[in-house]
Coordinates of C-alpha atoms and ligand atoms in Angstrom, one line a residue:
M1 CA -12.4 14.1 -3.9
G2 CA -12.0 14.1 -0.1
K3 CA -8.6 14.6 1.3
R4 CA -8.4 12.1 4.2
F5 CA -6.3 9.1 3.6
Y6 CA -5.5 5.8 5.3
I7 CA -2.7 3.4 4.5
E8 CA -2.4 -0.3 5.3
T9 CA 1.0 -1.8 5.0
V10 CA 2.1 -5.4 4.7
G11 CA 5.5 -7.0 4.0
C12 CA 9.1 -6.1 4.8
Q13 CA 10.9 -3.1 6.4
M14 CA 11.3 -1.6 2.9
N15 CA 7.5 -1.4 2.7
E16 CA 7.2 0.1 6.2
L17 CA 9.7 2.8 5.2
D18 CA 7.9 3.5 1.8
S19 CA 4.6 3.9 3.7
E20 CA 6.2 6.3 6.1
L21 CA 7.6 8.3 3.2
V22 CA 4.3 8.2 1.3
I23 CA 2.5 9.5 4.4
A24 CA 4.9 12.4 4.7
A25 CA 4.6 13.2 1.0
L26 CA 0.8 13.2 1.1
L27 CA 0.8 15.4 4.3
E28 CA 3.0 17.8 2.5
A29 CA 0.6 17.9 -0.4
G30 CA -2.2 18.9 1.9
Y31 CA -3.9 15.5 2.6
E32 CA -4.9 14.5 6.1
Y33 CA -3.8 11.2 7.6
V34 CA -6.5 9.2 9.4
P35 CA -5.6 6.1 11.4
R36 CA -8.9 4.3 10.7
R37 CA -10.0 3.0 7.4
Q38 CA -13.7 3.9 7.9
D39 CA -12.8 7.6 8.3
A40 CA -10.8 7.8 5.0
D41 CA -11.8 9.2 1.6
I42 CA -8.7 7.5 0.1
I43 CA -7.8 3.9 1.1
L44 CA -4.3 2.8 0.2
F45 CA -2.7 -0.7 0.5
N46 CA 1.0 -0.9 0.4
T47 CA 1.5 -4.5 -0.8
C48 CA 3.9 -7.4 -0.8
S49 CA 4.5 -10.1 -3.5
V50 CA 7.1 -12.3 -1.9
R51 CA 4.6 -15.1 -1.3
Q52 CA 1.2 -15.9 -2.7
H53 CA -0.4 -15.7 0.8
A54 CA 0.4 -12.0 1.1
E55 CA -1.3 -11.3 -2.2
D56 CA -4.3 -13.4 -1.4
K57 CA -4.9 -11.3 1.7
I58 CA -4.8 -8.1 -0.3
Y59 CA -7.1 -9.4 -3.0
S60 CA -9.7 -10.5 -0.4
A61 CA -9.4 -7.1 1.4
L62 CA -10.0 -5.4 -2.0
G63 CA -13.0 -7.8 -2.6
R64 CA -14.5 -6.7 0.7
L65 CA -14.3 -3.0 -0.4
K66 CA -16.5 -3.6 -3.5
H67 CA -19.7 -3.0 -1.6
L68 CA -18.3 0.2 0.0
K69 CA -17.3 1.6 -3.4
E70 CA -20.8 0.8 -4.8
Q71 CA -22.4 2.7 -1.9
K72 CA -19.8 5.5 -1.9
P73 CA -18.4 5.8 -5.4
G74 CA -16.4 8.9 -4.3
K75 CA -14.0 6.8 -2.2
I76 CA -10.6 6.2 -3.8
I77 CA -9.0 2.8 -3.5
G78 CA -5.3 2.5 -4.3
V79 CA -2.9 -0.5 -4.5
L80 CA 0.7 0.5 -4.1
G81 CA 4.0 -1.4 -3.9
C82 CA 5.2 -4.8 -5.1
M83 CA 1.9 -6.3 -6.0
A84 CA 1.0 -3.3 -8.1
Q85 CA 4.2 -3.7 -10.1
K86 CA 3.8 -7.4 -10.5
D87 CA 0.1 -7.6 -11.4
Q88 CA -0.4 -4.1 -13.0
G89 CA -3.6 -3.9 -15.0
L90 CA -4.6 -7.4 -13.8
I91 CA -5.6 -5.8 -10.5
L92 CA -8.2 -3.7 -12.3
K93 CA -9.6 -6.9 -13.9
R94 CA -9.8 -8.8 -10.6
A95 CA -11.0 -5.7 -8.6
P96 CA -12.6 -3.2 -11.1
H97 CA -13.5 -0.9 -8.2
V98 CA -9.8 -0.1 -7.7
D99 CA -8.8 3.5 -8.8
L100 CA -5.1 3.5 -8.6
V101 CA -2.3 1.0 -9.1
V102 CA 1.2 2.4 -8.4
G103 CA 4.4 0.3 -8.4
P104 CA 7.1 0.9 -5.8
G105 CA 9.2 2.8 -8.3
Q106 CA 6.4 5.3 -9.0
V107 CA 5.0 6.0 -5.5
A108 CA 7.0 9.2 -5.3
R109 CA 4.5 10.5 -7.8
L110 CA 1.4 9.7 -5.7
P111 CA 0.4 13.3 -4.9
E112 CA 0.5 14.1 -8.6
L113 CA -1.4 10.9 -9.5
L114 CA -4.1 11.5 -7.0
Q115 CA -4.6 14.9 -8.5
K116 CA -4.8 13.5 -12.0
L117 CA -7.3 10.9 -10.8
G118 CA -9.5 13.7 -9.3
E119 CA -9.5 15.5 -12.6
S120 CA -10.1 12.6 -15.0
G121 CA -11.9 10.1 -12.7
S122 CA -10.7 7.1 -14.7
P123 CA -8.4 4.5 -13.1
I124 CA -4.7 5.0 -13.3
V125 CA -2.0 2.3 -13.6
E126 CA 1.5 3.7 -13.1
V127 CA 4.3 1.1 -12.9
S128 CA 8.0 1.0 -13.8
L129 CA 9.4 -0.7 -16.9
D130 CA 9.7 -4.5 -17.0
R131 CA 13.3 -5.6 -16.7
R132 CA 13.2 -7.8 -19.8
G133 CA 13.6 -6.4 -23.3
V134 CA 14.4 -2.7 -22.5
S135 CA 17.8 -1.1 -21.9
Q136 CA 19.1 -1.3 -18.3
Q137 CA 19.5 2.5 -18.3
R138 CA 15.8 3.1 -19.2
V139 CA 14.6 0.5 -16.7
R140 CA 16.7 2.1 -13.9
A141 CA 15.4 5.5 -14.7
S142 CA 11.8 4.2 -14.5
F143 CA 12.3 3.4 -10.7
L144 CA 12.1 6.8 -9.1
P145 CA 13.6 7.5 -5.7
L146 CA 11.2 8.2 -2.9
D147 CA 12.7 10.9 -0.6
R148 CA 12.2 11.6 3.0
K149 CA 10.4 14.8 3.7
E150 CA 11.2 17.0 6.7
R151 CA 8.3 15.7 8.7
P152 CA 9.5 14.1 11.9
S153 CA 5.9 14.0 13.2
V154 CA 4.9 11.1 10.9
R155 CA 7.4 8.7 12.4
V156 CA 5.6 6.2 14.7
T157 CA 8.8 5.9 16.7
P158 CA 10.7 9.2 16.5
Y159 CA 13.8 7.7 18.2
Q160 CA 14.2 5.0 15.5
A161 CA 14.3 5.2 11.8
Y162 CA 15.0 3.3 8.6
V163 CA 17.3 4.8 6.1
R164 CA 17.5 3.3 2.6
V165 CA 21.0 2.8 1.3
M166 CA 20.0 1.1 -1.9
Y167 CA 17.0 0.3 -4.1
G168 CA 16.3 -3.0 -5.9
C169 CA 18.2 -6.2 -6.3
D170 CA 20.3 -7.8 -9.0
K171 CA 20.9 -11.2 -7.5
F172 CA 18.0 -13.0 -9.2
C173 CA 17.7 -15.9 -6.8
T174 CA 15.5 -18.2 -8.8
Y175 CA 12.5 -18.2 -6.3
C176 CA 12.4 -14.5 -5.7
V177 CA 10.2 -11.8 -7.3
V178 CA 12.0 -8.9 -5.7
P179 CA 14.4 -8.1 -8.6
R180 CA 11.4 -7.9 -10.9
V181 CA 9.1 -5.8 -8.7
R182 CA 11.7 -3.5 -7.0
G183 CA 13.9 -3.2 -10.1
P184 CA 17.7 -3.0 -10.6
E185 CA 20.1 -2.5 -7.7
Q186 CA 20.8 1.2 -7.3
S187 CA 22.9 2.5 -4.4
R188 CA 22.3 6.0 -3.0
S189 CA 25.2 8.4 -2.7
P190 CA 26.9 8.5 0.7
S191 CA 26.3 12.2 1.0
E192 CA 22.5 11.7 0.5
I193 CA 22.5 9.0 3.2
L194 CA 24.5 11.1 5.6
D195 CA 22.3 14.1 5.1
E196 CA 19.3 12.0 5.9
V197 CA 21.0 10.5 9.0
R198 CA 22.0 14.0 10.3
Q199 CA 18.5 15.3 9.7
L200 CA 17.1 12.3 11.7
A201 CA 19.7 12.8 14.5
D202 CA 18.7 16.5 14.7
Q203 CA 15.1 15.4 15.2
G204 CA 16.2 13.2 18.2
C205 CA 16.6 9.9 16.4
L206 CA 18.8 7.5 18.4
E207 CA 18.8 4.3 16.3
I208 CA 19.2 4.0 12.6
T209 CA 18.7 0.9 10.5
L210 CA 20.2 1.0 7.1
L211 CA 18.1 -0.9 4.6
G212 CA 18.8 -2.6 1.4
Q213 CA 17.6 -5.9 -0.2
T214 CA 21.3 -6.9 -0.2
V215 CA 22.5 -4.1 2.0
N216 CA 26.1 -5.3 2.1
S217 CA 26.4 -5.2 -1.7
Y218 CA 26.3 -1.4 -1.4
H219 CA 28.9 0.4 -3.5
W220 CA 29.3 3.9 -4.8
T221 CA 32.1 5.4 -6.9
E222 CA 32.7 9.1 -7.1
G223 CA 35.9 11.2 -7.7
G224 CA 38.1 8.1 -7.9
K225 CA 36.9 6.7 -4.5
T226 CA 34.6 3.8 -3.9
W227 CA 32.5 3.5 -0.8
R228 CA 31.4 0.1 0.5
L229 CA 28.9 -0.4 3.3
S230 CA 31.8 -0.4 5.8
D231 CA 32.7 3.2 4.7
V232 CA 29.1 4.3 5.1
L233 CA 28.9 2.7 8.5
A234 CA 32.1 4.6 9.5
E235 CA 30.6 7.9 8.4
V236 CA 27.2 7.3 10.0
H237 CA 29.1 6.4 13.2
E238 CA 30.4 9.9 13.4
V239 CA 27.0 11.5 13.4
E240 CA 26.4 13.0 16.9
G241 CA 23.2 11.8 18.6
I242 CA 23.0 8.5 16.9
R243 CA 23.5 5.7 19.4
R244 CA 22.9 2.5 17.5
I245 CA 23.3 1.5 13.9
K246 CA 21.9 -1.7 12.5
F247 CA 21.7 -2.9 8.8
V248 CA 19.6 -5.5 7.0
T249 CA 19.5 -7.7 4.9
N250 CA 23.0 -9.2 4.2
Y251 CA 23.9 -11.3 1.2
P252 CA 26.2 -14.1 2.3
C253 CA 28.7 -13.7 -0.6
D254 CA 29.2 -10.0 0.3
M255 CA 30.0 -10.5 4.0
T256 CA 33.6 -9.1 3.4
P257 CA 36.3 -8.7 6.1
D258 CA 36.1 -4.9 5.9
L259 CA 32.5 -5.1 6.9
L260 CA 33.1 -7.5 9.8
Q261 CA 36.0 -5.3 11.0
A262 CA 33.7 -2.2 10.9
V263 CA 31.1 -4.0 13.1
R264 CA 33.9 -5.0 15.4
D265 CA 35.6 -1.6 15.6
L266 CA 32.6 0.8 15.6
P267 CA 30.9 0.7 18.9
K268 CA 27.6 2.1 17.8
V269 CA 27.3 -0.6 15.1
C270 CA 25.3 -3.4 16.6
P271 CA 26.8 -6.9 16.5
Y272 CA 23.6 -8.2 14.9
L273 CA 23.8 -9.7 11.5
H274 CA 20.9 -11.0 9.5
V275 CA 22.5 -13.3 6.8
P276 CA 19.9 -15.6 5.2
A277 CA 21.1 -19.0 4.3
Q278 CA 17.8 -20.2 2.7
S279 CA 18.9 -23.9 2.6
G280 CA 21.5 -26.2 4.0
S281 CA 21.7 -28.4 0.9
N282 CA 24.1 -27.6 -1.9
R283 CA 21.8 -29.1 -4.6
I284 CA 19.0 -26.7 -3.5
L285 CA 21.4 -23.7 -3.0
Q286 CA 22.5 -24.2 -6.6
R287 CA 19.0 -24.4 -7.9
M288 CA 18.2 -21.3 -5.9
K289 CA 21.2 -19.6 -7.6
R290 CA 22.3 -18.3 -4.3
G291 CA 26.0 -18.2 -5.4
Y292 CA 27.5 -20.1 -2.4
T293 CA 27.8 -23.6 -1.1
V294 CA 26.9 -24.6 2.4
E295 CA 30.6 -25.0 3.1
E296 CA 31.2 -21.4 2.0
Y297 CA 28.3 -20.2 4.1
R298 CA 29.8 -22.0 7.2
E299 CA 33.2 -20.5 6.5
M300 CA 31.5 -17.1 6.3
L301 CA 29.9 -17.7 9.7
A302 CA 33.2 -18.8 11.2
A303 CA 34.7 -15.6 10.0
I304 CA 31.9 -13.6 11.7
R305 CA 32.4 -15.5 14.9
E306 CA 36.1 -15.1 14.9
T307 CA 36.0 -11.3 14.2
I308 CA 32.9 -10.5 16.3
P309 CA 32.7 -13.0 19.1
G310 CA 29.2 -12.9 20.6
A311 CA 27.5 -11.5 17.4
A312 CA 23.9 -12.4 17.1
I313 CA 23.4 -14.1 13.7
T314 CA 19.9 -14.6 12.2
S315 CA 18.7 -16.3 9.0
D316 CA 15.9 -17.0 6.6
F317 CA 15.0 -20.4 5.3
I318 CA 12.7 -21.6 2.6
V319 CA 11.4 -25.2 3.0
G320 CA 9.8 -27.3 0.2
F321 CA 11.6 -25.6 -2.7
C322 CA 11.1 -27.4 -6.0
G323 CA 12.7 -30.8 -5.8
E324 CA 13.6 -30.6 -2.1
T325 CA 14.1 -34.2 -0.9
E326 CA 14.1 -35.5 2.7
E327 CA 17.9 -35.6 2.4
D328 CA 18.0 -31.9 1.3
F329 CA 15.8 -31.0 4.2
A330 CA 18.0 -33.0 6.6
A331 CA 20.9 -30.9 5.5
T332 CA 19.0 -27.7 6.4
V333 CA 18.2 -29.2 9.8
K334 CA 21.9 -30.0 10.3
L335 CA 22.9 -26.4 9.4
V336 CA 20.4 -25.0 11.8
E337 CA 21.5 -27.4 14.6
D338 CA 25.2 -26.7 14.0
T339 CA 24.9 -23.0 13.6
R340 CA 22.6 -22.1 16.5
F341 CA 21.2 -19.0 14.9
K342 CA 19.7 -16.4 17.3
N343 CA 16.5 -16.9 15.3
S344 CA 15.4 -17.9 11.8
F345 CA 12.4 -16.9 9.7
I346 CA 11.1 -20.0 8.0
F347 CA 8.9 -19.9 4.9
K348 CA 7.2 -22.5 2.8
Y349 CA 8.1 -22.1 -0.8
S350 CA 5.6 -20.2 -2.8
P351 CA 6.0 -20.2 -6.6
R352 CA 6.2 -16.6 -8.0
P353 CA 5.2 -16.0 -11.6
G354 CA 8.0 -14.5 -13.7
T355 CA 10.7 -16.1 -11.6
K356 CA 13.2 -18.7 -13.0
A357 CA 12.1 -21.4 -10.5
A358 CA 8.4 -21.0 -11.5
E359 CA 9.3 -21.3 -15.2
L360 CA 11.7 -24.2 -14.8
W361 CA 10.5 -26.6 -12.2
P362 CA 7.1 -27.8 -10.9
D363 CA 6.2 -26.9 -7.3
D364 CA 6.4 -30.6 -6.5
V365 CA 6.7 -30.7 -2.7
P366 CA 3.1 -31.3 -1.4
E367 CA 1.6 -28.7 0.9
E368 CA 1.5 -31.1 3.9
V369 CA 5.2 -31.9 3.5
K370 CA 6.0 -28.2 3.4
R371 CA 4.0 -27.6 6.5
D372 CA 5.6 -30.5 8.4
R373 CA 9.1 -29.4 7.4
N374 CA 8.2 -25.8 8.4
N375 CA 7.0 -26.9 11.8
E376 CA 9.9 -29.3 12.4
L377 CA 12.5 -26.6 11.5
L378 CA 10.7 -24.0 13.6
A379 CA 10.6 -26.3 16.6
I380 CA 14.3 -27.0 16.3
Q381 CA 15.1 -23.3 15.9
N382 CA 12.9 -22.4 18.9
R383 CA 14.6 -24.9 21.1
I384 CA 18.0 -23.6 20.2
A385 CA 16.9 -20.0 20.6
E386 CA 15.5 -20.7 24.1
E387 CA 18.7 -22.6 25.1
E388 CA 20.8 -19.6 23.9
N389 CA 18.5 -17.1 25.7
R390 CA 19.0 -18.9 29.0
R391 CA 22.5 -17.5 29.1
F392 CA 20.9 -14.1 29.8
V393 CA 19.2 -15.1 33.0
G394 CA 20.8 -13.0 35.8
Q395 CA 22.5 -10.7 33.3
V396 CA 21.9 -7.0 32.7
V397 CA 21.1 -5.9 29.1
E398 CA 20.8 -2.4 27.7
V399 CA 17.4 -1.9 26.0
L400 CA 16.0 0.9 23.9
V401 CA 12.4 1.1 25.0
E402 CA 9.9 0.9 22.1
G403 CA 6.5 1.0 23.8
P404 CA 3.8 -1.2 25.4
S405 CA 4.3 -4.9 24.6
K406 CA 1.7 -6.3 22.2
A407 CA 0.9 -9.3 24.4
S408 CA -0.1 -7.1 27.3
G409 CA -1.9 -4.6 25.1
K410 CA -2.1 -1.3 27.0
Q411 CA -3.3 -3.0 30.2
R412 CA -1.8 -1.6 33.4
Q413 CA -0.4 -3.8 36.1
S414 CA -1.9 -3.5 39.6
D415 CA 0.9 -1.0 40.5
G416 CA 0.0 1.2 37.6
S417 CA 2.9 0.2 35.4
L418 CA 2.7 -1.1 31.9
Q419 CA 4.4 -4.1 30.3
L420 CA 6.9 -2.4 28.0
T421 CA 9.0 -3.9 25.2
G422 CA 12.3 -2.9 23.7
R423 CA 15.3 -4.4 22.0
T424 CA 19.0 -5.0 22.9
A425 CA 21.8 -4.1 20.5
C426 CA 21.7 -7.7 19.3
D427 CA 18.0 -7.3 18.4
R428 CA 16.7 -9.4 21.3
I429 CA 13.2 -8.5 22.4
V430 CA 12.9 -7.7 26.1
V431 CA 9.7 -7.3 28.1
F432 CA 9.5 -5.7 31.5
P433 CA 7.2 -3.6 33.6
G434 CA 7.7 0.2 33.5
S435 CA 6.0 3.5 32.9
S436 CA 5.3 4.9 29.5
D437 CA 7.7 7.8 30.0
L438 CA 10.6 5.3 29.5
V439 CA 9.6 5.0 25.8
G440 CA 12.5 6.2 23.6
Q441 CA 15.0 5.9 26.4
F442 CA 17.8 3.4 27.1
V443 CA 17.3 1.4 30.2
S444 CA 19.3 -1.4 32.0
V445 CA 17.1 -4.5 32.5
K446 CA 18.0 -7.5 34.6
I447 CA 16.8 -10.7 33.0
E448 CA 14.8 -13.1 35.1
A449 CA 13.2 -15.5 32.6
V450 CA 13.3 -16.3 28.9
S451 CA 11.3 -17.9 26.1
A452 CA 12.5 -18.7 22.6
V453 CA 11.8 -15.1 21.4
T454 CA 11.7 -12.9 24.5
L455 CA 13.7 -12.0 27.5
F456 CA 11.7 -11.0 30.6
G457 CA 13.1 -8.8 33.4
H458 CA 12.9 -5.7 35.4
V459 CA 14.4 -2.3 35.0
L460 CA 17.5 -1.6 37.2
A461 CA 18.0 2.0 36.0
A462 CA 17.1 4.4 33.2
E463 CA 20.1 5.6 31.4
A464 CA 20.9 8.7 33.5
A465 CA 21.4 6.5 36.5
V466 CA 23.8 4.0 34.8
S467 CA 26.1 6.1 32.8
Ligands
LIG1 N1 8.7 -18.4 -1.4 C1 8.9 -18.5 0.0 N2 9.7 -17.6 0.6 C2 10.3 -16.7 -0.2 N3 11.2 -15.7 0.2 C3 11.5 -15.0 -0.9 N4 10.9 -15.5 -2.0 C4 10.1 -16.6 -1.5 C5 9.3 -17.5 -2.2 N5 9.0 -17.4 -3.5 C6 11.8 -15.6 1.6 C7 13.3 -15.7 1.6 C8 13.7 -14.2 1.8 C9 12.5 -13.7 2.7 C10 12.4 -12.2 2.7 O1 11.4 -14.3 2.0 O2 13.6 -16.5 2.7 O3 14.9 -14.1 2.5
LIG2 FE1 15.4 -11.9 -3.5 FE2 17.8 -13.1 -3.6 FE3 17.5 -10.4 -4.0 FE4 17.2 -11.4 -1.6 S1 19.1 -11.5 -2.8 S2 15.9 -9.9 -2.6 S3 16.2 -13.4 -2.0 S4 16.7 -12.1 -5.3

């Protein structure tokens, strides 16, 4: 079996982090990473199950590899992550040329599994235990932690990193497959988190994003003391070298005053809060089992705005959930209009096998209605986002430069500069001309124009000049 591997990642930030950690683990085990699929002996897909569409794309990518496997049977094809946990052996039925199926709670064993595969040659399916019908303790133990190896070179952006503070989810929103595929909620110890942040800071990392499916539900008890997310933020804040701290995704019910005060009082913690509402209708929220009413959600937003004036608040919405009427949708529109989120991710409901919603209610909102509601809500959100962004014209914002902007590719302007992109503390995307040595630096950018999702401007000064 050859040693060159390639990995393709879809889905959320948790998957991006897992892929980065898998790359590091495989490098450590002596494998070589190649950035092009055609150069690889081992082709890995890190997959997502949140919506059907993401799975369809992976199954068709797998289908396209059938021919390659027939021609070159020595190539290894692996399916990792959420879809592996959800579909398990079914993947081998639908794509018999797949060699490896490894759930997110088992990817830490990938080097060992690849070796086993090399020895036996027969397909391997390694997944964690199903949450139903087995003791919670055994289920928990079957989701293994995936640790960061000391390999700074594998990070695409060395000055930014994700740090997981918890695994899994216990909220069981009725539409969501995550609790099933990512397993029970398990917080990591504050000392483990801090060690990781310190290691990253030593490697030159400036921005840390703490990750958890419900990051603000974090809790850890040890020696009679309980740590909540606000305590972890306070400790990470003390790590020298770290300049910005972000955290996603928040669960509305756990947006407690101590957390808001931490964001207010700790200058490195960005005033950017992603707190998905999912719907503006109480009837739908109840069906989704979100655990709050729209009035409670609005109160929570009011508390954020009172404690952290100017905070950027973003949300997720699902349109066309089972039984969603025009009236329910109008309530969502009203919430978006009243709240003026910085931005919202809007999704059409996709029934997920094994979830309560898929078991209990038909997927009865027609596809065209879902599409129309999606477009309508997106248009409203975009109008609001653009109006809000106009406030920035003429202002100077501090940007951490990430790289060449996607839209401009790597094309140079006539004066030799590139179109660069970066983000503000409030997670606003900023595009401006500049040279590539600004990547990884903080710069001051004066904003000249805006769209719904981007601020455009020019650099006033790189950091050394301003502070
Ligand atoms: N259908 C559509 N969107 C979903 N999400 C989660 N499950 C589903 C589903 N079955 C959305 C939610 C969540 C985001 C990550 O994905 O809005 O916040
Ligand atoms: Fe899914 Fe709800 Fe958990 Fe978020 S909180 S991961 S939507 S079950």
